[in-house]
Short mmCIF file of C-alpha atoms in Angstrom, two decimals:
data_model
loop_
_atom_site.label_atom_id
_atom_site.label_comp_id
_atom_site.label_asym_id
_atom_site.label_seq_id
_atom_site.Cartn_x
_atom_site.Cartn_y
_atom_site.Cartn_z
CA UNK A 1 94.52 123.91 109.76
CA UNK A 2 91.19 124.07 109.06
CA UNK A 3 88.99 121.15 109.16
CA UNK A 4 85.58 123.08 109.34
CA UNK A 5 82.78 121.17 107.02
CA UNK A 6 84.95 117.96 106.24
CA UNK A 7 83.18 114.26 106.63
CA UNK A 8 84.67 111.53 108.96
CA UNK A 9 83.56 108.30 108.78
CA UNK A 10 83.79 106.22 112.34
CA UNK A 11 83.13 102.90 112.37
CA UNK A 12 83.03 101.45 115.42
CA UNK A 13 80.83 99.39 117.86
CA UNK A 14 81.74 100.56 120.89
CA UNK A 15 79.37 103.30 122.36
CA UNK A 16 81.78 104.95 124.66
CA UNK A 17 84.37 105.38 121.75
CA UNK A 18 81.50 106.49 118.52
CA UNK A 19 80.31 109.17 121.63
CA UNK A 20 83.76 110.49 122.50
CA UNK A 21 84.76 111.06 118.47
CA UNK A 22 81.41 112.32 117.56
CA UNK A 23 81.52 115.21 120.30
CA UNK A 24 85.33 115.90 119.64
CA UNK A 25 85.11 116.05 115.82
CA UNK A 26 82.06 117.70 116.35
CA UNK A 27 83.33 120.54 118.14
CA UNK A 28 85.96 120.83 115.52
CA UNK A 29 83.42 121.79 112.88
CA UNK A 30 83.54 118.11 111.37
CA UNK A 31 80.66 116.17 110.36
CA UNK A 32 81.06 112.81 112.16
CA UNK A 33 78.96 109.42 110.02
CA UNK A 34 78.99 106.45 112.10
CA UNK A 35 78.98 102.58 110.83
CA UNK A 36 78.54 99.99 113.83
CA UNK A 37 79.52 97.30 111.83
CA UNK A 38 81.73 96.11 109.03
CA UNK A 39 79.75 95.69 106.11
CA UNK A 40 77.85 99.03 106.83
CA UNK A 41 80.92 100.73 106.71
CA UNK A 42 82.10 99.63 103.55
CA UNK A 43 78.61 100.76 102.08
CA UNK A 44 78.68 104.16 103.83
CA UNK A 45 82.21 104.95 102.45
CA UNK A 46 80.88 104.13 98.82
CA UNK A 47 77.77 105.97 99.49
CA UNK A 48 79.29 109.03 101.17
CA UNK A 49 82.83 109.30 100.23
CA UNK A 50 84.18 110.69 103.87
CA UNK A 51 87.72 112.81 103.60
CA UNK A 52 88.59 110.04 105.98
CA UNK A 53 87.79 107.10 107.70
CA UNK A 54 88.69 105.96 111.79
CA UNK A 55 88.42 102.41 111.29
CA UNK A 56 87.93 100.18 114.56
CA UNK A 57 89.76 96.38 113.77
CA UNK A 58 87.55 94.61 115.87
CA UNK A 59 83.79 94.82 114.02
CA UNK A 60 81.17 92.56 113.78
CA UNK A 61 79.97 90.95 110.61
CA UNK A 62 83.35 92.20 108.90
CA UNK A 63 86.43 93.47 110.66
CA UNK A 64 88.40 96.36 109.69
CA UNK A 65 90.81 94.22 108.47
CA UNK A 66 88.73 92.84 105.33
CA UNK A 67 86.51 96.46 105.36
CA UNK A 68 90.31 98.09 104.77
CA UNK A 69 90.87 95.72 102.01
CA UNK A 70 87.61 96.64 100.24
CA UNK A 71 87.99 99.91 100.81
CA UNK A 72 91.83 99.97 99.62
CA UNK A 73 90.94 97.79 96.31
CA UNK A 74 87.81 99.58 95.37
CA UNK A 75 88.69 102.83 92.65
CA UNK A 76 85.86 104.54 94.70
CA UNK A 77 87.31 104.42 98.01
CA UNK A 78 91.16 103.86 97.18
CA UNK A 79 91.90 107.44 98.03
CA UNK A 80 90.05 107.58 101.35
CA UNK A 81 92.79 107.96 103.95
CA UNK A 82 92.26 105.20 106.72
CA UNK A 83 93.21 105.59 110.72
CA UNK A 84 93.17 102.28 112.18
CA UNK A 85 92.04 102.73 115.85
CA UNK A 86 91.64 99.43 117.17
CA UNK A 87 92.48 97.42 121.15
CA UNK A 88 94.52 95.10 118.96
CA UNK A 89 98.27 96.49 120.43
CA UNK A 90 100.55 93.29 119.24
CA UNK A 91 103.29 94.38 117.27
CA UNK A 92 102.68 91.59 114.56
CA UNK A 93 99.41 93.33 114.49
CA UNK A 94 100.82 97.15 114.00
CA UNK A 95 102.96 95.94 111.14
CA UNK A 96 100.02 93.76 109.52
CA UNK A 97 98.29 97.50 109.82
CA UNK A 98 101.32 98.91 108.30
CA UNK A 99 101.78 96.85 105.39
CA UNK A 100 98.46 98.33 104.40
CA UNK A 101 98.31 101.76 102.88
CA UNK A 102 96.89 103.13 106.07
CA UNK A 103 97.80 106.70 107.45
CA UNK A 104 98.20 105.33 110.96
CA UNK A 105 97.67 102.72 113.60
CA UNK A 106 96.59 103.95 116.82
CA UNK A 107 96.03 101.63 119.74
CA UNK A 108 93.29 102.17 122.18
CA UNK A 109 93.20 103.63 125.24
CA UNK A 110 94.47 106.30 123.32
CA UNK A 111 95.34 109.89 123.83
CA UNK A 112 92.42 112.24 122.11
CA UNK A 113 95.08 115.10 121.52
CA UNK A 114 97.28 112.63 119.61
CA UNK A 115 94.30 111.42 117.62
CA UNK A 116 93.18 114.85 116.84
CA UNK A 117 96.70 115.99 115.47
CA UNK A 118 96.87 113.06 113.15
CA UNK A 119 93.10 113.90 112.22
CA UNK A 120 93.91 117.22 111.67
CA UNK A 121 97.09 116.14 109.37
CA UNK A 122 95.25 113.99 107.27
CA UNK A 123 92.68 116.88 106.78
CA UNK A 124 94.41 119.75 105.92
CA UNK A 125 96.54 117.63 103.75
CA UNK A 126 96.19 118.64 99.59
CA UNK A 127 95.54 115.59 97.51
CA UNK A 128 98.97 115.58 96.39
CA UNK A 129 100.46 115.75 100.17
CA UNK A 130 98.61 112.85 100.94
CA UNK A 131 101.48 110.10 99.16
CA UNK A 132 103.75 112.06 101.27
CA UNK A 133 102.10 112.76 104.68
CA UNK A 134 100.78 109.15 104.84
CA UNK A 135 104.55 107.47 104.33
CA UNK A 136 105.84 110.24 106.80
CA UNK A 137 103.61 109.12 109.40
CA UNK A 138 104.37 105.51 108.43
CA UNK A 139 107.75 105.66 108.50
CA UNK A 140 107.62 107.22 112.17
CA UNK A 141 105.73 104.88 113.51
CA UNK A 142 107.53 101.66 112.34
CA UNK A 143 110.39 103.49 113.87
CA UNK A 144 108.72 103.87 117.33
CA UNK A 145 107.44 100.21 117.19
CA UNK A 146 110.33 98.76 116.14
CA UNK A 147 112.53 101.07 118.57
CA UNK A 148 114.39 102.32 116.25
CA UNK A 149 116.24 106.00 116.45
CA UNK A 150 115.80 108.51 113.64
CA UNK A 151 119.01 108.59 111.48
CA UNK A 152 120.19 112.13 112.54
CA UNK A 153 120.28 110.38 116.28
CA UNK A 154 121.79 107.43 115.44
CA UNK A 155 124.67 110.04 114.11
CA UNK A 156 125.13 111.65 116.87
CA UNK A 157 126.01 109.07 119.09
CA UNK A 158 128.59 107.11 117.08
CA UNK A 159 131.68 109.37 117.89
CA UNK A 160 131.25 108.56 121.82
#
């Protein structure tokens, strides 16, 4: 999976988490942008048009919830694929971030290997995987939150 020369958007205002991506992206050969606030981020996407965007909830003068919407509603930013990555860990707040068109909702602290798996996904993805890849991981994760089994496992328990 090569991710060499791609363009992530992180928009974020916390310094410890913009310095942590920026390195680890950076080391993979990805060029890291970085918005501080809402409203910048919305005009960097539209400027820049990143192959994806890590999009903090929690922003000042617009939070990722309304910068999401823009983004979403906006035919120059619809097809930017979106990781929430946010402190906000309430389930009613997962599945508002899942009723969005969003790749995936990551809660902070978070695990960087897990982030840079789904990064990677979402990067190597073809434009026509992305429908696909993006309900995959969707799917999975409503699963998890809503402790759920996969339907293969809820199979094999029934004869017992």
């Amino acid at each position: 999976m090569d991710v060499t020369g791609k363009t992530v958007l992180v928009a974020d205002d916390t310094q410890w988490t913009v310095d942590l991506l920026t390195v680890v992206l950076g080391d993979m050969g990805i060029k890291v942008e970085v918005a501080v606030d809402g409203e910048e981020a919305v005009a960097m996407a539209k400027r820049t048009t990143p192959d994806l965007i890590l999009l903090d909830i929690m922003l000042p003068l617009m939070d990722g919830w309304e910068v999401a919407t823009r983004l979403l509603t906006d035919s120059r930013t619809a097809n930017i694929p979106i990781i929430f990555l946010t402190t906000r860990a309430g389930t009613s707040e997962q599945l508002r971030g899942w009723s969005m068109p969003v790749f995936e909702y990551i809660t902070k602290p978070f695990e960087i290997s897990d982030l840079v798996e789904k990064v990677k996904a979402v990067l190597s993805a073809e434009p026509e995987e992305k429908p696909e890849l993006r309900e995959q991981m969707r799917r999975e994760k409503l699963r998890s939150l809503l402790g759920l089994k996969k339907t293969g496992e809820d199979q094999t328990d029934q004869g017992r």
